[in-house]
PDB file of C-alpha atoms in Angstrom:
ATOM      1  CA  UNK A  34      -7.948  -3.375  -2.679  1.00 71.00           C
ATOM      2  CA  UNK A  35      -9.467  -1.791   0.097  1.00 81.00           C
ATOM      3  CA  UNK A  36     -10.881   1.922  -0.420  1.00 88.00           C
ATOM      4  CA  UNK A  37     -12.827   4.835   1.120  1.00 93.00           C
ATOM      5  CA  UNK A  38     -14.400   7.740  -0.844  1.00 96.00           C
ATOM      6  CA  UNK A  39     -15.628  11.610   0.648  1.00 97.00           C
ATOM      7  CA  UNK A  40     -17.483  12.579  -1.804  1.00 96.00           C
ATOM      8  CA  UNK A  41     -17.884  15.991  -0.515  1.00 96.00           C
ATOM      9  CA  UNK A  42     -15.164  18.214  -0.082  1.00 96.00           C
ATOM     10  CA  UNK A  43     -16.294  20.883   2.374  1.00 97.00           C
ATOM     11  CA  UNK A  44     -19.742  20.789   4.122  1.00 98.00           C
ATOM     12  CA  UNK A  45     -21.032  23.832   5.603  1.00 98.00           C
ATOM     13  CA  UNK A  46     -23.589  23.863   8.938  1.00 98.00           C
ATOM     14  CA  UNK A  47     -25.069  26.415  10.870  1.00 98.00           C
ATOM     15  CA  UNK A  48     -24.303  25.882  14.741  1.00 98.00           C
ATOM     16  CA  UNK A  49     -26.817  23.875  16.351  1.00 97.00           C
ATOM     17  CA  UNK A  50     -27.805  22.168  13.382  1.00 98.00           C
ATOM     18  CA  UNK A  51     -27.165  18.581  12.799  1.00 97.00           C
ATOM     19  CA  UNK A  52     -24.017  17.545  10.810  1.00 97.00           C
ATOM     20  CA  UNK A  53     -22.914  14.510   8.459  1.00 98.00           C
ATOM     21  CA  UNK A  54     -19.805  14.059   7.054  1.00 98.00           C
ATOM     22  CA  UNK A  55     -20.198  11.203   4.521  1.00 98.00           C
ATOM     23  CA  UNK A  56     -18.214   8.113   4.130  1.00 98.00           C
ATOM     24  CA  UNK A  57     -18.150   5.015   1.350  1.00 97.00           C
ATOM     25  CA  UNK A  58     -16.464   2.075   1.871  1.00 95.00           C
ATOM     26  CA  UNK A  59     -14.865  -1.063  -0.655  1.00 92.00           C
ATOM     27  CA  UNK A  60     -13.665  -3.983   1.032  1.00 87.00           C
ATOM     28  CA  UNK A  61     -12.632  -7.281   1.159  1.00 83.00           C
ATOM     29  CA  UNK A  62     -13.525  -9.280   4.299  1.00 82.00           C
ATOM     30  CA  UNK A  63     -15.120  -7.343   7.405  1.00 85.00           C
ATOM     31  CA  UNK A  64     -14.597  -4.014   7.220  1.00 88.00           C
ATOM     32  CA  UNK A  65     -12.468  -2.014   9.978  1.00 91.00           C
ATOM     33  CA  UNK A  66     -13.380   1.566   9.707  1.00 93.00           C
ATOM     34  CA  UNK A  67     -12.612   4.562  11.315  1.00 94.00           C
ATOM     35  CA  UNK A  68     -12.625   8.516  11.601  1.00 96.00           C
ATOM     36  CA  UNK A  69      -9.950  10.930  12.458  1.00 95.00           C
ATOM     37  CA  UNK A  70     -10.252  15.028  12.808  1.00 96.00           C
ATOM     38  CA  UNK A  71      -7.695  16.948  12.060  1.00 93.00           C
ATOM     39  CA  UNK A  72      -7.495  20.697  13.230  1.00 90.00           C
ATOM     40  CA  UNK A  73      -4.906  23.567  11.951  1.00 82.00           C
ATOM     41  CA  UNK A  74      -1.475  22.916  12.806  1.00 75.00           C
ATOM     42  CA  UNK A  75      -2.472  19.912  14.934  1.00 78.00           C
ATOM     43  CA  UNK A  76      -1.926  15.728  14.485  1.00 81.00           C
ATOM     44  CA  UNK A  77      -5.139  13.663  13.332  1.00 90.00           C
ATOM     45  CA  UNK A  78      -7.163  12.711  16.229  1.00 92.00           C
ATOM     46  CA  UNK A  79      -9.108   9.298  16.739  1.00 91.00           C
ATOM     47  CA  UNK A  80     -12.692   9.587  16.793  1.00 94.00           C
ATOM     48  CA  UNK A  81     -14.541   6.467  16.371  1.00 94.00           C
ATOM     49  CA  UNK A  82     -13.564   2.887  15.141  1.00 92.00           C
ATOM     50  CA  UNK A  83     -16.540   0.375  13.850  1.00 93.00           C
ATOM     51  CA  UNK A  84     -14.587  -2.926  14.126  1.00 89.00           C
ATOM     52  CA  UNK A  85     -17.984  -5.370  15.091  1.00 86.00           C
ATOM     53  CA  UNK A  86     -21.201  -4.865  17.285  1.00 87.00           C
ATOM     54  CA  UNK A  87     -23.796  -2.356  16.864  1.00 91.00           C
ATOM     55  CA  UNK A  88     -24.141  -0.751  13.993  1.00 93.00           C
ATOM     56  CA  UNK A  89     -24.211   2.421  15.967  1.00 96.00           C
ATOM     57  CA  UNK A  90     -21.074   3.644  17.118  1.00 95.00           C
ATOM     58  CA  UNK A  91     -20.129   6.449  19.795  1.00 95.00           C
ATOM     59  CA  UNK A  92     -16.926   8.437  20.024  1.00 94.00           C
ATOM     60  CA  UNK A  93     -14.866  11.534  20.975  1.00 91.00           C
ATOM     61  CA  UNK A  94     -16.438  14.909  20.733  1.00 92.00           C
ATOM     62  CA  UNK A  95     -19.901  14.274  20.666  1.00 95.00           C
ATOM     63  CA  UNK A  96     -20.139  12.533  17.635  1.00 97.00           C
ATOM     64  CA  UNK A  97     -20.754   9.133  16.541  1.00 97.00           C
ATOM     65  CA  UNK A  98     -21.174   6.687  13.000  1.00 97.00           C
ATOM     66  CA  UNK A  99     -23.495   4.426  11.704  1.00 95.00           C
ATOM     67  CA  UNK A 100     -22.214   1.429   9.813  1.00 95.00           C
ATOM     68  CA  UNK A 101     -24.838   0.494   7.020  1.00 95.00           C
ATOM     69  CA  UNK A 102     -23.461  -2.403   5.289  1.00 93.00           C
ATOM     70  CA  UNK A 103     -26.198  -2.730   2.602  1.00 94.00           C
ATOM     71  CA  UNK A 104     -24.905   1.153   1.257  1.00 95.00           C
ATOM     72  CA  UNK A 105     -21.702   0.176   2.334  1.00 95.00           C
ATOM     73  CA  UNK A 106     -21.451   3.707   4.362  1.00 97.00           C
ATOM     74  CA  UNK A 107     -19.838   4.822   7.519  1.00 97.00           C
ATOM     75  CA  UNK A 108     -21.095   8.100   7.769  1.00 98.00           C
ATOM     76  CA  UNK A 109     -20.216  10.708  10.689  1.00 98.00           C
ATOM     77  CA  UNK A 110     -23.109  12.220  12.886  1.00 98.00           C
ATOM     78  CA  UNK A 111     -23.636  14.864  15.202  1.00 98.00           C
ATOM     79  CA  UNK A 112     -26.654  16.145  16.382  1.00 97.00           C
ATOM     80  CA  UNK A 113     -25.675  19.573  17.341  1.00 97.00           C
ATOM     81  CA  UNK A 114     -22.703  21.245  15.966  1.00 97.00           C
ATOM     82  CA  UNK A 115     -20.590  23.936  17.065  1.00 97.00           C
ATOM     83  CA  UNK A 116     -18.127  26.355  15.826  1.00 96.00           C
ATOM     84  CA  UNK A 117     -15.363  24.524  17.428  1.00 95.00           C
ATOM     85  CA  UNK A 118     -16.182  21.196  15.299  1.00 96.00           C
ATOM     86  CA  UNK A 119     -15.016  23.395  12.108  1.00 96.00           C
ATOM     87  CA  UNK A 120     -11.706  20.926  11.157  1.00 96.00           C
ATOM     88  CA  UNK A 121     -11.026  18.387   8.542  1.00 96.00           C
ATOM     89  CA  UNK A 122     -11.920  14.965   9.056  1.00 98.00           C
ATOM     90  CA  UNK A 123     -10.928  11.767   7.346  1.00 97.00           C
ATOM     91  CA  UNK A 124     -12.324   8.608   6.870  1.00 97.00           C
ATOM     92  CA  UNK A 125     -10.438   5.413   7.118  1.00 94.00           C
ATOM     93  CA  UNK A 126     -10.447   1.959   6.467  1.00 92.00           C
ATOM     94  CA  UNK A 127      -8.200  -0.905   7.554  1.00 86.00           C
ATOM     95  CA  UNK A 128      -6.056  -1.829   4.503  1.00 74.00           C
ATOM     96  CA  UNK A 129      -5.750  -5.263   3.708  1.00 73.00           C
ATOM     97  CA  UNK A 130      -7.226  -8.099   5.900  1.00 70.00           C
ATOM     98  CA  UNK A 131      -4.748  -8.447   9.171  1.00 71.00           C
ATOM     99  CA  UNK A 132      -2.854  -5.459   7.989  1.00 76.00           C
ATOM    100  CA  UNK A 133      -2.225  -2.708  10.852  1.00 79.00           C
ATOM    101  CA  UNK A 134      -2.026  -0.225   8.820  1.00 86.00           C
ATOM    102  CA  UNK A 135      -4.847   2.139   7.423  1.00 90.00           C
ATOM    103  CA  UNK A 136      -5.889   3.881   4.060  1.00 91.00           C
ATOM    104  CA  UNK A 137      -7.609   7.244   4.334  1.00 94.00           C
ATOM    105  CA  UNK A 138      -9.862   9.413   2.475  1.00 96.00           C
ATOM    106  CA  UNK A 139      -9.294  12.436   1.155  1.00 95.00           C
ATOM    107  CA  UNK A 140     -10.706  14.337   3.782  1.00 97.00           C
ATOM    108  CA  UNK A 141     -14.060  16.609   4.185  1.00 98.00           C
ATOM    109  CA  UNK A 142     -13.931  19.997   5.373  1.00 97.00           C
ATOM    110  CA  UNK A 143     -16.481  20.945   8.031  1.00 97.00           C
ATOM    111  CA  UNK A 144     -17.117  24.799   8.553  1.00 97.00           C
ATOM    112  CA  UNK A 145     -19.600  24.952  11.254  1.00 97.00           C
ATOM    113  CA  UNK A 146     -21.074  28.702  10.833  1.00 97.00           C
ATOM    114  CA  UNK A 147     -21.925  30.743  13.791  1.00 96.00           C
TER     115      UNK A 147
ATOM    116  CA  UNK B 261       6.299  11.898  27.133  1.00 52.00           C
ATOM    117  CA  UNK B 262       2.631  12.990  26.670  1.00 77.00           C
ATOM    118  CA  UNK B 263       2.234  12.568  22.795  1.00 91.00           C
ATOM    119  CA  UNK B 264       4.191  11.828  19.941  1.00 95.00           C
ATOM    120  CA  UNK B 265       6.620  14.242  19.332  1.00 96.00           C
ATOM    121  CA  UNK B 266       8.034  15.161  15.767  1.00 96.00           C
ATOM    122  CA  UNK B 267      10.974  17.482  15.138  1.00 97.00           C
ATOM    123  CA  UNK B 268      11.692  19.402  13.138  1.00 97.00           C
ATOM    124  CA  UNK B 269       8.091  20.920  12.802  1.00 95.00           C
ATOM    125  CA  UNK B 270       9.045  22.315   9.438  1.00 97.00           C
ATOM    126  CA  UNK B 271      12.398  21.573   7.060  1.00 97.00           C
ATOM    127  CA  UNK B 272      13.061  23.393   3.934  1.00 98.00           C
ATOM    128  CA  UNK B 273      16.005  21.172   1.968  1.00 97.00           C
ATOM    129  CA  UNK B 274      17.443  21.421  -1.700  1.00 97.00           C
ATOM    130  CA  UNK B 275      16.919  19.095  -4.091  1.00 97.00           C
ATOM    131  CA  UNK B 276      19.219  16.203  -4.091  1.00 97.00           C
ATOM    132  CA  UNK B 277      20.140  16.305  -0.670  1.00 98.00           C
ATOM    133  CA  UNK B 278      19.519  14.175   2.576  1.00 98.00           C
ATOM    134  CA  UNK B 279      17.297  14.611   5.152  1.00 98.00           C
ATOM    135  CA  UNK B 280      16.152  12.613   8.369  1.00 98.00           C
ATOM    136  CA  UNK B 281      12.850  13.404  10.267  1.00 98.00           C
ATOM    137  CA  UNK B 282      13.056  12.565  13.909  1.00 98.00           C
ATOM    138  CA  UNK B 283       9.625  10.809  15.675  1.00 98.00           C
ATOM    139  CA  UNK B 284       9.930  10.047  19.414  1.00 97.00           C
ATOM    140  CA  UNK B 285       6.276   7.866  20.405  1.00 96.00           C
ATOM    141  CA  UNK B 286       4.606   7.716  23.451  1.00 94.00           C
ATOM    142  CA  UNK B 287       6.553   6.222  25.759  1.00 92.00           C
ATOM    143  CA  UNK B 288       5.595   2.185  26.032  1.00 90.00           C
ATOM    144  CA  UNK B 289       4.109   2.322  22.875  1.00 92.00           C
ATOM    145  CA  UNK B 290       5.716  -1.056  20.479  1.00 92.00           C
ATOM    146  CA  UNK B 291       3.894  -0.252  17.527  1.00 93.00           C
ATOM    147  CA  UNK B 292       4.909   2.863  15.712  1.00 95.00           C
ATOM    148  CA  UNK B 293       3.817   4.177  11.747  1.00 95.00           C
ATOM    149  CA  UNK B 294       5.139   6.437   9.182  1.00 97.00           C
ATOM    150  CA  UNK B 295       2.105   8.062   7.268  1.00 97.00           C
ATOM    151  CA  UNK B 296       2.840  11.132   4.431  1.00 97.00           C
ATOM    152  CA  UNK B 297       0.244  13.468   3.616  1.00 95.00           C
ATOM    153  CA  UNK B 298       0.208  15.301   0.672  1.00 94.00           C
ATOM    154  CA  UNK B 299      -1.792  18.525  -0.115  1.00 90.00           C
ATOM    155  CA  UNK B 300      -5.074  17.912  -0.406  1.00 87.00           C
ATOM    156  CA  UNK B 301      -4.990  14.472   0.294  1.00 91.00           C
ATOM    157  CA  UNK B 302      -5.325  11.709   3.331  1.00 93.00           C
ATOM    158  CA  UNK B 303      -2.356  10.163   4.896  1.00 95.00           C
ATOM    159  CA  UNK B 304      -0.652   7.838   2.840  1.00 95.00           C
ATOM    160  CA  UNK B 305       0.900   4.200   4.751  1.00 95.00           C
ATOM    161  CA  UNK B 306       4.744   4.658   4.647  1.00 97.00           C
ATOM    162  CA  UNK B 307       6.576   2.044   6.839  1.00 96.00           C
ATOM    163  CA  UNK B 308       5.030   0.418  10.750  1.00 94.00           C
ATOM    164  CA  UNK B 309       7.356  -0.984  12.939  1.00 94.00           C
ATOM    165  CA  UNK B 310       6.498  -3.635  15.901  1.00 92.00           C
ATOM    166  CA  UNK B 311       9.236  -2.843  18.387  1.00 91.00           C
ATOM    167  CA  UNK B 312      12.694  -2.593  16.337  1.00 93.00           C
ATOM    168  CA  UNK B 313      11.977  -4.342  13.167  1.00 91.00           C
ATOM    169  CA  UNK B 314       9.852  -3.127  10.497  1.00 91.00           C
ATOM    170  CA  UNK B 315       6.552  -5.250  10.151  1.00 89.00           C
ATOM    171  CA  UNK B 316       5.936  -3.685   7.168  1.00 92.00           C
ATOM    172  CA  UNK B 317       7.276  -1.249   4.790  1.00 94.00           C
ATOM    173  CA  UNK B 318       4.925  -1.805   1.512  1.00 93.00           C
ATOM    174  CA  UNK B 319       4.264   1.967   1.400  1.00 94.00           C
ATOM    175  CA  UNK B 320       7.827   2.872   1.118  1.00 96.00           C
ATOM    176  CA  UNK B 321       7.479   4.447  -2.433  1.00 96.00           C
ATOM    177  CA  UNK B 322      11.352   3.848  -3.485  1.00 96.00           C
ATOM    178  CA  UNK B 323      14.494   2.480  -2.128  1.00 96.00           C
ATOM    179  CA  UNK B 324      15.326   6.435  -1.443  1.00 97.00           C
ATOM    180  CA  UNK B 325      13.240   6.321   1.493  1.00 98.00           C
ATOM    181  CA  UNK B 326      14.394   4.138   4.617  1.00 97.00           C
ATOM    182  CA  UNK B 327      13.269   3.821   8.344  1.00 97.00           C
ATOM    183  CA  UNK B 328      14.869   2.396  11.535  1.00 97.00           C
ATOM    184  CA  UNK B 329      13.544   2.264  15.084  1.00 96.00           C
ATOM    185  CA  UNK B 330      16.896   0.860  16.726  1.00 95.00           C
ATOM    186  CA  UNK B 331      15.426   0.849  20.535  1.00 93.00           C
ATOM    187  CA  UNK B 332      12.553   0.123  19.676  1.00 91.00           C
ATOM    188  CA  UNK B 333      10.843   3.554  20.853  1.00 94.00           C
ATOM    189  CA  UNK B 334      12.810   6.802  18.738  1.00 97.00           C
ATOM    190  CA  UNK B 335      12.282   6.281  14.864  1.00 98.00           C
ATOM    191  CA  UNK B 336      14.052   8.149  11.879  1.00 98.00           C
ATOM    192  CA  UNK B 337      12.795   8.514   8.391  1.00 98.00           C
ATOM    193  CA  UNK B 338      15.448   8.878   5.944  1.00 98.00           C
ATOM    194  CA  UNK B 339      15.125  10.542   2.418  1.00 98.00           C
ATOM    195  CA  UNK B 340      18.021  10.366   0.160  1.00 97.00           C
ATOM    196  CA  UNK B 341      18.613  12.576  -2.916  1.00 97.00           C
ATOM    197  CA  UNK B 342      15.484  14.264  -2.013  1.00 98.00           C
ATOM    198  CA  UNK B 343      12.722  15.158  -5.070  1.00 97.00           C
ATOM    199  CA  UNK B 344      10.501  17.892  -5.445  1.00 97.00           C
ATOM    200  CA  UNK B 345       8.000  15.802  -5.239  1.00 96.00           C
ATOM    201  CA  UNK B 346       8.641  14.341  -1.753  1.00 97.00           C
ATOM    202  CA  UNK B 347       7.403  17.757  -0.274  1.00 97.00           C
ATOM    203  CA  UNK B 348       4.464  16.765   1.813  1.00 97.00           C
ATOM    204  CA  UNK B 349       3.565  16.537   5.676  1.00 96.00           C
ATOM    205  CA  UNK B 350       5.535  13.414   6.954  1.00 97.00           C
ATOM    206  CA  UNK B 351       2.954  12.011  10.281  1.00 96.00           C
ATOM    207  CA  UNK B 352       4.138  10.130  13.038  1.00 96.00           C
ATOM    208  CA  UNK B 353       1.865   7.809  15.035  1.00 94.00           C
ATOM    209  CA  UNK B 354       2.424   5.268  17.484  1.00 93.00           C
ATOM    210  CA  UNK B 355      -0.227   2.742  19.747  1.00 90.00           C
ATOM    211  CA  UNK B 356       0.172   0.351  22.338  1.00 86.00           C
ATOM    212  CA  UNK B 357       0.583  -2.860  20.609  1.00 77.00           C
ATOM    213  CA  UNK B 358      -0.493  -2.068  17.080  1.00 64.00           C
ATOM    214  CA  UNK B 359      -4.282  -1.758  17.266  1.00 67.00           C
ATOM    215  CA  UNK B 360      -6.432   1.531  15.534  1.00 69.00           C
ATOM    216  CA  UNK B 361      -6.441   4.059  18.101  1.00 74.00           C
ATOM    217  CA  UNK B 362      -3.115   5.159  16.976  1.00 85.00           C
ATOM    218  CA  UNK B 363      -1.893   8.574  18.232  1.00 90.00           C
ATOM    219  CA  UNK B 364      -0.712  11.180  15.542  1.00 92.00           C
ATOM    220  CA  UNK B 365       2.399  14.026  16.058  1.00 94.00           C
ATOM    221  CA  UNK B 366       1.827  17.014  14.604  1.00 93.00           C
ATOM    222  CA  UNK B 367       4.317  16.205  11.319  1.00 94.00           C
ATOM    223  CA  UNK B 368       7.040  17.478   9.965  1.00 96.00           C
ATOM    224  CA  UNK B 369       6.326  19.819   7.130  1.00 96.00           C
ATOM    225  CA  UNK B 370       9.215  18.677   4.018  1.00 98.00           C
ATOM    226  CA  UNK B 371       9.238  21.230   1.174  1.00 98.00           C
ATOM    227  CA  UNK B 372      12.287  20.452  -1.107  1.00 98.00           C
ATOM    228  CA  UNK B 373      12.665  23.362  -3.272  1.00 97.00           C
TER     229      UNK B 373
END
């Protein structure tokens, strides 16, 4: 079965300061992966998606994910970070091959500190 | 509309009763999810639907829980005989045609007390 692990709960950063939000994957087949943000009181938000190409991938915000399939890791990047980044932010991964669904993470809570 | 829209935002219910939670998607979007999120947790895979039928409802977790997109555009989730344990955030999302970039509603917060 497909999987994705946080293994930190909450990560703190001082604004300005570079961020990473961490990100394991298990898979069968190619992996599909993807991050979401999710701020109070507000729906998850799409991010990024790593589906093929560069290992290197841009998204919303800023912020962008390097696939590393030898550590099998997907982790989030940002090089500066500001107070308004503070949310939580989940890590996903397609579920089964040609499913359309997705299985999340538990979730990482940024605190960017001003 | 602009987003996907949930209602209601929050629903307080006894235990044992019924309760439907309303998602309206972004309007042209065919491909439309049920996702519940627990405390502390990610969003668990409840039901998608590809236009009116349900493509798949694996997550469903028991045969109290039902779905139904009749149009093809409004959805309902249905709980019956409602558990304490089905208190959670109930998310909405819906896409184009069933690819990643879904788009989430804010959820409906269920606390069944």
């Amino acid at each position: 079965a497909q999987s994705v692990a946080q293994p930190e709960d909450q990560v703190n950063v001082a604004e300005g300061n570079p961020l990473t939000v961490k990100c394991t994957y298990s898979v069968s087949g190619n992996p599909y992966l993807f991050w979401y943000v999710q701020y109070p009181n507000r729906g998850l938000q799409f991010l990024l998606k790593y589906i093929t190409g560069d290992n290197l991938v841009k998204g919303s915000y800023g912020f962008e994910a390097e696939f590393n399939k030898s550590q099998t890791s997907f982790h989030l990047k940002k090089p500066s970070a500001l107070v308004s980044d503070s949310a939580l932010y989940f890590c996903a991964v397609r579920d089964t091959p040609g499913a359309n669904n997705l299985f999340f993470g538990t979730g990482t809570r940024l605190t960017v500190i001003p | 509309g602009a987003g996907v829209s949930q209602t209601p935002s929050n629903k307080v219910t006894e235990k044992g009763k019924y309760v439907e939670l309303r998602c309206d998607p972004i309007s042209g979007h065919t491909a439309l999810y049920w996702y519940r999120q627990s405390l502390g947790q990610g969003p668990e895979f409840l039901i998608y639907f590809q236009g009116t039928g349900a493509a798949d409802d694996s997550g469903l977790p028991n045969d109290r829980f039902f779905a139904v997109r009749p149009e093809g555009s409004v959805s309902t989730l249905k709980i019956q005989r409602t558990e304490r344990g089905d208190s959670a955030v109930y998310l909405c999302a819906s896409s184009p045609t069933g690819g990643y970039g879904y788009t989430f509603g804010s959820g409906t917060r269920l606390t069944v007390v």
